[in-house]
Coordinates of C-alpha atoms and ligand atoms in Angstrom, one line a residue:
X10 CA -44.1 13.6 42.7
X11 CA -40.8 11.9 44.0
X12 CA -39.3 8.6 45.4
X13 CA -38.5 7.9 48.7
X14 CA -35.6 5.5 50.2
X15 CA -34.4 4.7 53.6
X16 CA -31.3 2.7 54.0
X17 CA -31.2 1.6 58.3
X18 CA -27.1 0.8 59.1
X19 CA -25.1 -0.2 62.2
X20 CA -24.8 2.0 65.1
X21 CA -27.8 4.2 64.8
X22 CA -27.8 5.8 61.7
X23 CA -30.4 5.9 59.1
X24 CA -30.3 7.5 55.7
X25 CA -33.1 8.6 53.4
X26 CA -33.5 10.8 50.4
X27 CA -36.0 11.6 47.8
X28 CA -35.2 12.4 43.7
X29 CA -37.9 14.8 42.9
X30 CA -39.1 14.6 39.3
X31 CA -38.0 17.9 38.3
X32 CA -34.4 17.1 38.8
X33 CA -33.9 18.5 42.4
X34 CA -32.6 16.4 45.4
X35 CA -32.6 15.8 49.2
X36 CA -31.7 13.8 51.8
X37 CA -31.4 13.7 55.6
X38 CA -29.6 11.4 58.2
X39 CA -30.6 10.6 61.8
X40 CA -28.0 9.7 64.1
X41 CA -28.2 8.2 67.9
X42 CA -26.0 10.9 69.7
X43 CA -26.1 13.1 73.0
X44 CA -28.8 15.6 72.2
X45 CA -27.2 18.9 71.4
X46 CA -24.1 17.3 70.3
X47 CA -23.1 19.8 67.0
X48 CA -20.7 19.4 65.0
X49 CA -17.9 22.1 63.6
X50 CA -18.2 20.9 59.6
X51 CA -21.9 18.9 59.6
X52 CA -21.0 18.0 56.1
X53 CA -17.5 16.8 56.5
X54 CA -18.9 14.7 59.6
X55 CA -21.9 13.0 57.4
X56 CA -19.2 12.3 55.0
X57 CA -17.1 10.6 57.6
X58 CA -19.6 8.3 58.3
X59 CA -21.3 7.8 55.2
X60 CA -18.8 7.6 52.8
X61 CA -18.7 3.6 52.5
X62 CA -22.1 3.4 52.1
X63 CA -23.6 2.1 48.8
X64 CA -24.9 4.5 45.6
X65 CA -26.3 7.0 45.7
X66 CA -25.6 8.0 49.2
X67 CA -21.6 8.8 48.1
X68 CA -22.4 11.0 45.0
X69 CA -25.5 12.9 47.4
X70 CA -23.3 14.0 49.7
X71 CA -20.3 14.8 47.1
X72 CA -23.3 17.1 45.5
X73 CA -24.0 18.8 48.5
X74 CA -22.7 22.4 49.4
X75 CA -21.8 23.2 53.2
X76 CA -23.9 26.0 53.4
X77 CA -27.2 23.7 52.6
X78 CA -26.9 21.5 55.1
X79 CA -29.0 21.9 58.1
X80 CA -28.5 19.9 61.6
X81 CA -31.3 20.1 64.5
X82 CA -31.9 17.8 67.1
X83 CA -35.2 15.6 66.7
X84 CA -37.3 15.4 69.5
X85 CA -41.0 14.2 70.3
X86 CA -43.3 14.7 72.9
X87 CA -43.0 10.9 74.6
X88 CA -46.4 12.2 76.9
X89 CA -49.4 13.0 75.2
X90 CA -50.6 16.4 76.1
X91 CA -53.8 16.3 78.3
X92 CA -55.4 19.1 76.3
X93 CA -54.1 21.0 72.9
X94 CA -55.8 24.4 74.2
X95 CA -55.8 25.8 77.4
X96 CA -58.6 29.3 77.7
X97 CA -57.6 31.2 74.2
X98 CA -54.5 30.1 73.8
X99 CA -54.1 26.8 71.1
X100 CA -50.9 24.2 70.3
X101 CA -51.1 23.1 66.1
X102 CA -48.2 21.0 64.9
X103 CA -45.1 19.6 67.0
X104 CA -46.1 21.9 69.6
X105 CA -48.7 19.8 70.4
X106 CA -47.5 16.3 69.3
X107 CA -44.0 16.2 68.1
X108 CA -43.8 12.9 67.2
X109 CA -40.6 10.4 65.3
X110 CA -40.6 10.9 61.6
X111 CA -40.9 7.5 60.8
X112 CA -44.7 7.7 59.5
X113 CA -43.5 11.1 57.4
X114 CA -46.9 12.3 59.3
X115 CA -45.3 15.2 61.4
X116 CA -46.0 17.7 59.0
X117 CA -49.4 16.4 57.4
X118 CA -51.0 16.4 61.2
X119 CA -50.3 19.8 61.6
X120 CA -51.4 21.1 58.3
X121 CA -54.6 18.8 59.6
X122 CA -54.8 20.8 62.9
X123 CA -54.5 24.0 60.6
X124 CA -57.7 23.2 58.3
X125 CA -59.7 21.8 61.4
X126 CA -58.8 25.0 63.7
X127 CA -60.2 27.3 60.8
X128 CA -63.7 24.8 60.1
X129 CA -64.1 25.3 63.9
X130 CA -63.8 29.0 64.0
X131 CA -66.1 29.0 61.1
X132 CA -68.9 26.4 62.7
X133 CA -69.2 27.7 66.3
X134 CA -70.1 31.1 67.2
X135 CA -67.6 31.6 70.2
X136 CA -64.2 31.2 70.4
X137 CA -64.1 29.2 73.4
X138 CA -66.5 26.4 71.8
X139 CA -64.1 26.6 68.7
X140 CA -61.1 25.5 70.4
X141 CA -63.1 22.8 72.2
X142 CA -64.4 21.5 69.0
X143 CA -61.3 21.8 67.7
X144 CA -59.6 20.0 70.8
X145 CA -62.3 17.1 70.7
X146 CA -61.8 16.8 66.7
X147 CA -57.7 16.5 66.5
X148 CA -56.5 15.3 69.9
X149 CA -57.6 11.7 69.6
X150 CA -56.2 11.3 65.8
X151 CA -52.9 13.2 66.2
X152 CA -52.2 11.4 69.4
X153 CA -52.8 8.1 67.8
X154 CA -50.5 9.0 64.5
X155 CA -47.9 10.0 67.5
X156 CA -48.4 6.7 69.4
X157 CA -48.2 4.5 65.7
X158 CA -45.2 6.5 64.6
X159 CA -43.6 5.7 67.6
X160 CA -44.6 2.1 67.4
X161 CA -43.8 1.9 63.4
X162 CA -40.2 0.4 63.2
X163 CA -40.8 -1.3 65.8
X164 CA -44.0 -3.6 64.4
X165 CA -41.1 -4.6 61.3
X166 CA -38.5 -5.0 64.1
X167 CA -40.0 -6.0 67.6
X168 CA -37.2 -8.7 68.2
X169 CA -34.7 -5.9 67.4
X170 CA -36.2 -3.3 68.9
X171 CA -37.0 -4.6 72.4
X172 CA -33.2 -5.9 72.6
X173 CA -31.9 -2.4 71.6
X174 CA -34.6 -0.9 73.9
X175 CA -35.9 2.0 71.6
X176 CA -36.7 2.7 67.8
X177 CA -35.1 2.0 64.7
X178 CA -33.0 4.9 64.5
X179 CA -31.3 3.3 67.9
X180 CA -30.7 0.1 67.2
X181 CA -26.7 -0.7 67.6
X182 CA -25.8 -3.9 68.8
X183 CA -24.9 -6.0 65.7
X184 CA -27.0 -8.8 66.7
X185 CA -30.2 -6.3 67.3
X186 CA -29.0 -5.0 64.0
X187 CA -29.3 -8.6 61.7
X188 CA -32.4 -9.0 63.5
X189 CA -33.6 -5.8 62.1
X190 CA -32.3 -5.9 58.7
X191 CA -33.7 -9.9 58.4
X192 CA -37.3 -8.4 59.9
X193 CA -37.5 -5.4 57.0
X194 CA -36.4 -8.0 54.2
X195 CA -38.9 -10.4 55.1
X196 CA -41.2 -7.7 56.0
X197 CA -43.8 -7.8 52.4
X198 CA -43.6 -4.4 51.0
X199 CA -47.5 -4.1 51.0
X200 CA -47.6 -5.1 54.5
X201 CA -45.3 -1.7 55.3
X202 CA -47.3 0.0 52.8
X203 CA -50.6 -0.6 54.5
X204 CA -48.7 0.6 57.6
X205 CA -47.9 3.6 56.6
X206 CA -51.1 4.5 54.0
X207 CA -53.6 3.8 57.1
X208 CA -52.7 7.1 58.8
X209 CA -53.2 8.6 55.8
X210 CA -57.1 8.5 54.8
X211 CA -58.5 11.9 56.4
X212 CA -61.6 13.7 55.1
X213 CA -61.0 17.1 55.7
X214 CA -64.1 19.4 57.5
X215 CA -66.0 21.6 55.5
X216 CA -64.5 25.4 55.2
X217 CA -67.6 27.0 53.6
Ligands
FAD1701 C1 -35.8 13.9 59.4 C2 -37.3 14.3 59.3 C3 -38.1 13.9 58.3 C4 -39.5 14.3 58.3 N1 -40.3 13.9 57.2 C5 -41.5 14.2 57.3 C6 -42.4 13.8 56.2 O1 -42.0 13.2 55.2 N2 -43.7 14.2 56.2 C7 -44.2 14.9 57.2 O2 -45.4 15.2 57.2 N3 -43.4 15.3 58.3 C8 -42.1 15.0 58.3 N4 -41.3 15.5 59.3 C9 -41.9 16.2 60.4 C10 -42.1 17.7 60.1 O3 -40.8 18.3 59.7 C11 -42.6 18.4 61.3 O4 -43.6 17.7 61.9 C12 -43.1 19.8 60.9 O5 -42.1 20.6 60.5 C13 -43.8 20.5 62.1 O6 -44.2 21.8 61.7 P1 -44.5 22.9 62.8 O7 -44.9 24.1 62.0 O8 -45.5 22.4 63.8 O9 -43.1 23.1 63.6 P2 -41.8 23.7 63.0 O10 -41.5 23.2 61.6 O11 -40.7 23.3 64.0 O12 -42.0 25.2 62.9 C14 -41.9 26.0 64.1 C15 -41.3 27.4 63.7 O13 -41.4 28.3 64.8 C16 -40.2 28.9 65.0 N5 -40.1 29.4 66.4 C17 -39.9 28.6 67.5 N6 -39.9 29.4 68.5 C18 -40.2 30.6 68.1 C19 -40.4 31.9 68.8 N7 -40.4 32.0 70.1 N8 -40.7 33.0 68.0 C20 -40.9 32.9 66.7 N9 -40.7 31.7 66.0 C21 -40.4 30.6 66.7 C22 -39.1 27.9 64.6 O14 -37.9 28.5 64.3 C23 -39.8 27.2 63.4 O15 -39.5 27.9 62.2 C24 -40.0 15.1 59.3 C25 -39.1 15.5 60.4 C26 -37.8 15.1 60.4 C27 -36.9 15.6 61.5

């Protein structure tokens, strides 16, 4: 169990953590930047920007050792793939849709892919008809999560979004910004609950 916040701020940057129940703690922040741009000190850079933020983000970062903190680029496949398999050879996970975390769904669609690749292996008696079952049965959902993630800041913040031109994470212009901010206060927390639970509800396939 744990609790989740995301705090959305001027020029791109969005910062989330979660308190885990047994004490332990993380966070991450997503910045709009060049990709590739790195960074000599990652933590000294985060604390930079983040230091005038409100609690907790301060005292997360103070609590943070250098040699914890890990910085990647985050990319997504903006073109869904026309197949996930191609003769024996199969794409699970962001290989085959690498999609914005805003849904948190990344990871649960390819542990998805993983379950539903072995209940095909076990169902059909070739491995060719596997993979097709396989492509038939996550293709459609996964693409779908990829296209709603994409789409999920910007159903709170379509004004916002459509000025700034791309997602949440991107919006800069201060006007783009209030626009946002106004459209996730007035957005009802059940509303952005729904949004996100809907992807959730998956019956997994048989393994036995
Ligand atoms: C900020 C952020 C928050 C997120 N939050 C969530 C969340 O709350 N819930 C959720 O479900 N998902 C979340 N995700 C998405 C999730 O992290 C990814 O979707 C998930 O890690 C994808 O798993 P994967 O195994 O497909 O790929 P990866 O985790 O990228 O694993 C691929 C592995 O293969 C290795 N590799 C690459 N090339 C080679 C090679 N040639 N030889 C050997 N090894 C290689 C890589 O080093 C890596 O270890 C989040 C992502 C981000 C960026």
């Amino acid at each position: 169990m744990y609790r989740l916040r995301a705090h959305l701020g001027p020029g791109g940057a969005e910062f989330g953590h979660i308190a885990f129940l047994d004490g332990r703690a993380e966070w991450h922040a997503v910045l709009s930047l060049p990709s590739e741009t790195r960074f000599a000190d990652p933590l000294a850079e985060m604390r930079r920007r983040f230091h005038t933020r409100h609690d907790p983000i301060p005292a997360l970062l103070d609590a943070t050792r250098a040699d914890t903190v890990l910085h990647h680029d985050v990319d997504e496949l903006r073109t869904p793939l026309p197949a996930h398999t191609v003769g024996r050879i199969v794409l699970l996970g962001d290989a085959a849709h690498a999609m914005p975390p805003n849904l948190g769904q990344g990871a649960c669609q390819a542990l998805e892919d993983a379950v539903t690749l072995a209940a095909s292996l076990r169902a059909e008696t070739t491995v060719e008809a596997a993979l097709a079952r396989y492509d038939a049965e996550r293709r459609p959902r996964s693409q779908a999560v990829a296209r709603a993630a994409r789409q999920a800041v910007a159903q709170a913040v379509a004004q916002a979004a459509r000025h700034a031109g791309s997602m949440g994470q991107k919006v800069s212009h201060p006007l783009a910004v209030a626009l946002r901010d106004t459209a996730m206060r007035l957005t009802p927390s059940r509303a952005a609950l729904r949004m996100i639970l809907r992807h959730h509800a998956w019956v997994p396939p048989s393994l036995t």
